[in-house]
Short mmCIF file of C-alpha atoms and ligand atoms in Angstrom, two decimals:
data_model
loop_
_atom_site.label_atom_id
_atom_site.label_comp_id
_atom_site.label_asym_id
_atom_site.label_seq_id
_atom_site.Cartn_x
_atom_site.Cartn_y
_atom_site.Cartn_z
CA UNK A 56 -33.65 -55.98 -30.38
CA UNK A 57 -30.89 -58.56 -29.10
CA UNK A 58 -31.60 -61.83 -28.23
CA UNK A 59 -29.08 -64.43 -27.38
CA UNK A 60 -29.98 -67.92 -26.18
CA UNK A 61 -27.91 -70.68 -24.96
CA UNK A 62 -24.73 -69.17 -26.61
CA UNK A 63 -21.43 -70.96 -25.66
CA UNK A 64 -18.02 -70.35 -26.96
CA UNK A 65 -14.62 -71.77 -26.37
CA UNK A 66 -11.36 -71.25 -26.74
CA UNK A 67 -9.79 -74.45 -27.09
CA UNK A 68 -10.37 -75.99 -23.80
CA UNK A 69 -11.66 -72.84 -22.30
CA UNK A 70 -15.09 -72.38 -21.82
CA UNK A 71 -15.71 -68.63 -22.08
CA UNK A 72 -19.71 -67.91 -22.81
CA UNK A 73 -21.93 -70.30 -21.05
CA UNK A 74 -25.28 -70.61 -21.64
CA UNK A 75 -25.85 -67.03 -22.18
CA UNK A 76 -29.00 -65.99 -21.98
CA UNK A 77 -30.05 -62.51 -22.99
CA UNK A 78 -32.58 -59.91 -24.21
CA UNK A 79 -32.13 -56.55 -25.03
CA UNK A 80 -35.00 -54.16 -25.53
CA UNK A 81 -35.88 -52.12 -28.32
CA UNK A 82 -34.35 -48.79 -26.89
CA UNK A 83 -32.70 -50.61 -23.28
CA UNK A 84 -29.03 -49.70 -22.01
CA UNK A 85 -27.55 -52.30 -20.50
CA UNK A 86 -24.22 -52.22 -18.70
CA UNK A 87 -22.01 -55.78 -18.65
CA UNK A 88 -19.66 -55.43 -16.10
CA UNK A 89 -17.20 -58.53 -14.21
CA UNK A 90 -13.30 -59.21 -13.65
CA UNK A 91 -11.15 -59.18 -16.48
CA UNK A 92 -11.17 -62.66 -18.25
CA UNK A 93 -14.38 -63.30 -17.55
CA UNK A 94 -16.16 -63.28 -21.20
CA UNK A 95 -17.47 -58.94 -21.80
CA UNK A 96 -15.25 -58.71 -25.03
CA UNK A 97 -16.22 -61.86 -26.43
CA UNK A 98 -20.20 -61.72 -25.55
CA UNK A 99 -19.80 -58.28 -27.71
CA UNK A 100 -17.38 -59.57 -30.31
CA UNK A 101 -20.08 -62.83 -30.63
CA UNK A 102 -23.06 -60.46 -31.40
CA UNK A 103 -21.19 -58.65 -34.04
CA UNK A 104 -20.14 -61.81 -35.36
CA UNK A 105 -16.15 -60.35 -35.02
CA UNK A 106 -16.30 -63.94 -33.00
CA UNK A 107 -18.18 -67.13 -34.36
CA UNK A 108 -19.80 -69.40 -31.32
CA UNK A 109 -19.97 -73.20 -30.90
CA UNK A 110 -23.82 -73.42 -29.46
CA UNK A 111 -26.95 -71.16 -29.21
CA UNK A 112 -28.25 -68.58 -31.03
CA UNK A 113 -28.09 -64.69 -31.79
CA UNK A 114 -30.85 -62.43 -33.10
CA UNK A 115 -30.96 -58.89 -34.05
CA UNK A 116 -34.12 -57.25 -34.39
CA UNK A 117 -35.44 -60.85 -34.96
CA UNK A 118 -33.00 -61.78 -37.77
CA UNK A 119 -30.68 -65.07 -36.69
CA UNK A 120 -27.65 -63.73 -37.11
CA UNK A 121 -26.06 -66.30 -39.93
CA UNK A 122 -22.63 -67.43 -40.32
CA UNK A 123 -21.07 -65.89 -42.82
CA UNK A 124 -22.64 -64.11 -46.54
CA UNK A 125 -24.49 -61.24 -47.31
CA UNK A 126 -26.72 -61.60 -44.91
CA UNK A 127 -24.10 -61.52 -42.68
CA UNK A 128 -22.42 -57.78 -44.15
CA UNK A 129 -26.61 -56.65 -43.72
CA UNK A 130 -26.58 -57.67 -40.28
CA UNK A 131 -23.56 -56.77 -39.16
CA UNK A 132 -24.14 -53.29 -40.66
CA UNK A 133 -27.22 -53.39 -37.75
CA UNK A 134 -24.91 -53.71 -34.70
CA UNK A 135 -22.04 -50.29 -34.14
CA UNK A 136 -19.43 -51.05 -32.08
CA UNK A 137 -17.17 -48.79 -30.32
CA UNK A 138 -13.65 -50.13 -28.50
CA UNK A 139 -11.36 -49.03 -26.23
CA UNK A 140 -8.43 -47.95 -29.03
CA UNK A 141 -10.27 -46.02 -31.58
CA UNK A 142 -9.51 -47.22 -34.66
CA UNK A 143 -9.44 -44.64 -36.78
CA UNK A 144 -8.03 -44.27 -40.37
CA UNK A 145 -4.78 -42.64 -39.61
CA UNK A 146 -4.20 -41.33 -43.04
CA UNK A 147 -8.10 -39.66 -43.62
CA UNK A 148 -9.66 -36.91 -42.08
CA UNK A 149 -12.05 -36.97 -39.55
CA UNK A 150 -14.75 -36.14 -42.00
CA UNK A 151 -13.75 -38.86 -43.92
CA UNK A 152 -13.66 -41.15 -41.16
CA UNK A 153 -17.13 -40.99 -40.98
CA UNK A 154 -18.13 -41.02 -44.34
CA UNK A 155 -16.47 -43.45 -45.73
CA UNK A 156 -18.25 -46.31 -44.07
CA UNK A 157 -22.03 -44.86 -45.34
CA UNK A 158 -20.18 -44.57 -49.47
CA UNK A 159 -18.53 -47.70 -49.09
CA UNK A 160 -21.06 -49.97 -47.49
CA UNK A 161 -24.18 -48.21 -47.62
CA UNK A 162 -23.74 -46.93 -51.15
CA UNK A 163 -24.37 -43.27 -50.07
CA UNK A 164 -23.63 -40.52 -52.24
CA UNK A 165 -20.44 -37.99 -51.17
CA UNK A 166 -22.85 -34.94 -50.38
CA UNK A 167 -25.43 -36.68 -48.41
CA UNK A 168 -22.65 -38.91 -46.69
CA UNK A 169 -21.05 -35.23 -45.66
CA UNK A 170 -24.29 -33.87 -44.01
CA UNK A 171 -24.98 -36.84 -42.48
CA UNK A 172 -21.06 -37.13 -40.82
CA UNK A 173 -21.33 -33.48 -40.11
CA UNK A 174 -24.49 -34.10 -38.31
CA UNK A 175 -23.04 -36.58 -36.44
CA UNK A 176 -20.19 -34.91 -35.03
CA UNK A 177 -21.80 -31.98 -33.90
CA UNK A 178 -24.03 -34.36 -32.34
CA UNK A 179 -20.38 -35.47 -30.16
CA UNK A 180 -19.41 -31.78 -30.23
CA UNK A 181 -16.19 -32.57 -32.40
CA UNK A 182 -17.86 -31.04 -35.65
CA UNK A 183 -14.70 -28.46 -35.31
CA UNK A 184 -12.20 -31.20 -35.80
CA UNK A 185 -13.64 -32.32 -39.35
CA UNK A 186 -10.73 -31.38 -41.72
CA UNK A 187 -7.90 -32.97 -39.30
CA UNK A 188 -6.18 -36.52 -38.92
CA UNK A 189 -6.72 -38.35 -36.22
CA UNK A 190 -3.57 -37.94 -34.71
CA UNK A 191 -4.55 -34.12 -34.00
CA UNK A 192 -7.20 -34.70 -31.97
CA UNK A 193 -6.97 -35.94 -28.11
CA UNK A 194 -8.05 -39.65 -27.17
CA UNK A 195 -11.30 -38.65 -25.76
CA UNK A 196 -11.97 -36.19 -29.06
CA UNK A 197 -10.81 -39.46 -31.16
CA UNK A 198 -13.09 -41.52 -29.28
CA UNK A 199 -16.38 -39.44 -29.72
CA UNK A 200 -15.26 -39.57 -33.46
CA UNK A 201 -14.94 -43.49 -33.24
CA UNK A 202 -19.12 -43.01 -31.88
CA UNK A 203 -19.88 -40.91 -35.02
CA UNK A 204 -18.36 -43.12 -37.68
CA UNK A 205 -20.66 -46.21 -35.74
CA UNK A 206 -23.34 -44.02 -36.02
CA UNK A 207 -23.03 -43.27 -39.20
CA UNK A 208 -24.26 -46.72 -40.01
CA UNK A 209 -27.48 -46.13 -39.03
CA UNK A 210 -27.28 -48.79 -36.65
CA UNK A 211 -30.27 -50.55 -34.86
CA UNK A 212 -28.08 -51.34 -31.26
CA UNK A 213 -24.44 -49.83 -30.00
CA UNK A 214 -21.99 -52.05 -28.59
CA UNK A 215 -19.36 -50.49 -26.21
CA UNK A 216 -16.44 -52.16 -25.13
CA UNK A 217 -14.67 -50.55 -22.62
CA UNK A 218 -14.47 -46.87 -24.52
CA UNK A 219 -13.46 -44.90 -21.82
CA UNK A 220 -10.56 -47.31 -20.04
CA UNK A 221 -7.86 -46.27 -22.45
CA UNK A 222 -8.46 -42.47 -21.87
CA UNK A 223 -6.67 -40.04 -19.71
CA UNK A 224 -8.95 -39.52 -17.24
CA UNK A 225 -10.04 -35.58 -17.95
CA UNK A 226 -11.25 -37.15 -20.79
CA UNK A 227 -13.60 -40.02 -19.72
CA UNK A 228 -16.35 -37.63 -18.98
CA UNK A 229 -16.81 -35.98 -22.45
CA UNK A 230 -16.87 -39.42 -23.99
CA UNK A 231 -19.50 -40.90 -21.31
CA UNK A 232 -21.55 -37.37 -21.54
CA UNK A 233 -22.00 -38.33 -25.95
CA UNK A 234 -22.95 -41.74 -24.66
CA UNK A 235 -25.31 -40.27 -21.82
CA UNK A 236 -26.93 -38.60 -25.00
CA UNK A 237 -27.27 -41.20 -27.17
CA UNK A 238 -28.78 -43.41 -24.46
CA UNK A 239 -31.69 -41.01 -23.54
CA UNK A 240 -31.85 -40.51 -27.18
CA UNK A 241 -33.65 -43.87 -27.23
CA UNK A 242 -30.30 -45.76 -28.92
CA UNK A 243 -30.70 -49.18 -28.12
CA UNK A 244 -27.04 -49.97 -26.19
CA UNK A 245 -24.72 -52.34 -24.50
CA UNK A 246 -22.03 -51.40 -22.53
CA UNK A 247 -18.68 -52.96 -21.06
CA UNK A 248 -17.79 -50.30 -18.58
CA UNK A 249 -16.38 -49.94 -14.97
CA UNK A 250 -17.65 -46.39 -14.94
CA UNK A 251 -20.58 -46.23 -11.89
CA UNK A 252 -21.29 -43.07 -13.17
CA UNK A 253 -22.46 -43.81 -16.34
CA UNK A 254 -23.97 -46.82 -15.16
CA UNK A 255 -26.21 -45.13 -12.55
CA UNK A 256 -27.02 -42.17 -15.16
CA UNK A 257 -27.84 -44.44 -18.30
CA UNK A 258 -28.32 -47.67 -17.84
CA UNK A 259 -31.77 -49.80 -17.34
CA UNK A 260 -30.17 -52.69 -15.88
CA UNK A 261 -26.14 -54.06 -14.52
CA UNK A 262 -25.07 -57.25 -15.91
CA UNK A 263 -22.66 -58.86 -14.28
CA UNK A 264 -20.53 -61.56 -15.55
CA UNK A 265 -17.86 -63.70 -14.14
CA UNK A 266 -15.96 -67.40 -15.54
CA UNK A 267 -18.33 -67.10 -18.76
CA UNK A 268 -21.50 -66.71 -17.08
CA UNK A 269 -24.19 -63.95 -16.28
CA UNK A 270 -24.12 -64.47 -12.48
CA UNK A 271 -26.78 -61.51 -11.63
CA UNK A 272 -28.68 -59.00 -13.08
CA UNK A 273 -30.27 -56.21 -11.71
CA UNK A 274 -31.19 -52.28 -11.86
CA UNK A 275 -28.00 -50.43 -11.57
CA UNK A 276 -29.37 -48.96 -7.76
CA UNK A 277 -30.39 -53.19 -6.61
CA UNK A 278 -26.95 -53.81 -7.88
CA UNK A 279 -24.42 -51.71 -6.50
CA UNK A 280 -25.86 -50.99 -2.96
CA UNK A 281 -26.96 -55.00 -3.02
CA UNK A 282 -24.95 -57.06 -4.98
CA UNK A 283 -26.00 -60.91 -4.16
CA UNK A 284 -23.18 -63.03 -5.07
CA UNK A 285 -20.18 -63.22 -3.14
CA UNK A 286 -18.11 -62.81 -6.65
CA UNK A 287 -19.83 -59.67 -7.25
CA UNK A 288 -19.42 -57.96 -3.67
CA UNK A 289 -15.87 -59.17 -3.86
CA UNK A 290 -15.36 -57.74 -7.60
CA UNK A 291 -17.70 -54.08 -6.45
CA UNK A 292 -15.29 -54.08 -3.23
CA UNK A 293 -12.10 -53.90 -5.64
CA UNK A 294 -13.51 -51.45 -7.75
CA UNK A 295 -15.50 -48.79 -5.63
P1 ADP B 480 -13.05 -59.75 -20.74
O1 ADP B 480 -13.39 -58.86 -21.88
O2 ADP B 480 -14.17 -59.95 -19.77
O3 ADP B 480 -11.79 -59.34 -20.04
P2 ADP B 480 -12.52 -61.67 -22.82
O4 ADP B 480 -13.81 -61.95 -23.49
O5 ADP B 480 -11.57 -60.78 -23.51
O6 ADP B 480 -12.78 -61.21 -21.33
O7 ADP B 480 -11.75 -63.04 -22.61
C1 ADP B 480 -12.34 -64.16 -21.97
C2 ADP B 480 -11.32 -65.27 -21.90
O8 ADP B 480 -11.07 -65.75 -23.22
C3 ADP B 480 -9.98 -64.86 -21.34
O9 ADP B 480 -9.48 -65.90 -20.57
C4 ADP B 480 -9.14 -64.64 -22.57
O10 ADP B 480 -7.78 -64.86 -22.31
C5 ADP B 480 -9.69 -65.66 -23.53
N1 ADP B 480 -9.60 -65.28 -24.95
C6 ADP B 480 -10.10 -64.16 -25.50
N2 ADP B 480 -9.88 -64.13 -26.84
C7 ADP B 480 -9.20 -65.26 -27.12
C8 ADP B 480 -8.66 -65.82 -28.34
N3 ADP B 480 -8.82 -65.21 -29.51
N4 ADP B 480 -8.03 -67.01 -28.23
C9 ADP B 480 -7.88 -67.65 -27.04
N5 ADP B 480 -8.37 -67.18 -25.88
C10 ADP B 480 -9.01 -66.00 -25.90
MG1 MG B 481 -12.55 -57.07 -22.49
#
């Protein structure tokens, strides 16, 4: 469903993807996890294109994922992504959070947009929330939204960076529980996230990046009771 291959990206003289090499299975969750600095938010931002890259290439679902264009706005359309601050419309409801990307993009008409949003966030359990601003939800309510609206899309993979690290932490579990869901739904995911639990629950296989690079990769049992590398025993002992 994803396929990257000998991407690279810098930032001025810093090299911060190199030589990534991935593939991402129709229906696979895979967590990315590695010290802060070392390349999770870009490797995301690159396969939604938020981030253009110097070398390689990126396919979803076997399109090359071009530069810029329509083809581009199609493509991109493919990919959800969820980040840690929610980004919600202040000013619109919930319920039109949700819909407006499906009228707007997708060219969906009001009612059907409506059923489908409603769907959705029952689907998150926040279906009660509909007619209120953002502000008067909680952060974990707001981020279960923030899943909804990228649903709403129709979507062919979920990106996740780092959803749960801006929450309070009574609220981490409702958020992971909706992305528990969607993963044994069959959703096709990849996830930045320190959270063990979710990793161990969810995901098919631990990523682990450090300076740029995928340094190991492994089930998420292999990985945390055997890390290999001596940056990822050091990182797991800071963390655990
Ligand atoms: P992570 O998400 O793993 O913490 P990032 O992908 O955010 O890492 O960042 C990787 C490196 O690239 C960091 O050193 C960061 O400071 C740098 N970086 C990220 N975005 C930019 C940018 N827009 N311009 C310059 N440097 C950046
Ligand atoms: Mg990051």
């Amino acid at each position: 469903m994803v396929r990257l291959k000998n991407v690279n990206k810098h930032f001025g003289e810093l090299h911060v993807l190199r030589d990534i090499d991935l593939d991402v299975a129709r229906g696979e969750v895979v967590v990315v996890i590695g010290p802060s600095g070392s390349g999770k938010s870009t490797l995301c931002r690159a396969i939604n294109r938020l981030e253009t890259i110097d070398d390689g290439e990126i396919t979803i679902d076997g399109e090359v994922l071009p530069a810029e264009g329509k083809g581009l706005a199609k493509l991109r359309a493919d990919v959800g992504m969820v980040f840690q601050s929610f980004n919600l419309f202040a000013h619109k409801s919930i319920l039109e959070n949700v819909t407006l990307g499906p009228i707007k993009v997708k060219g969906m008409k009001s009612a059907a947009a409506k059923e489908l949003a409603m769907s959705l966030l029952e689907r998150v359990g926040v279906d009660n929330q509909a007619q209120k601003l953002p502000a008067q939800l909680s952060g974990g309510q707001q981020q279960r939204v923030a899943i909804a609206r990228a649903l709403a899309m129709q979507p062919k993979v979920m990106l996740f960076d780092e959803p749960t690290s801006a929450l309070d932490p009574e609220m981490i579990n409702e958020v992971l529980d909706a992305m528990v869901v969607l993963a044994k739904e069959g959703m096709t995911m990849i996830v930045v996230t320190h959270e063990m639990g979710f990793a161990r629950k969810a995901a098919d296989r631990v990523i682990f990046m450090a300076d740029g690079e995928i340094m190991e990769q492994a089930t998420p049992e292999e990985f945390f009771t055997n890390p290999q590398s001596d940056r990822a025993k050091d990182f797991l002992g800071k963390i655990l």
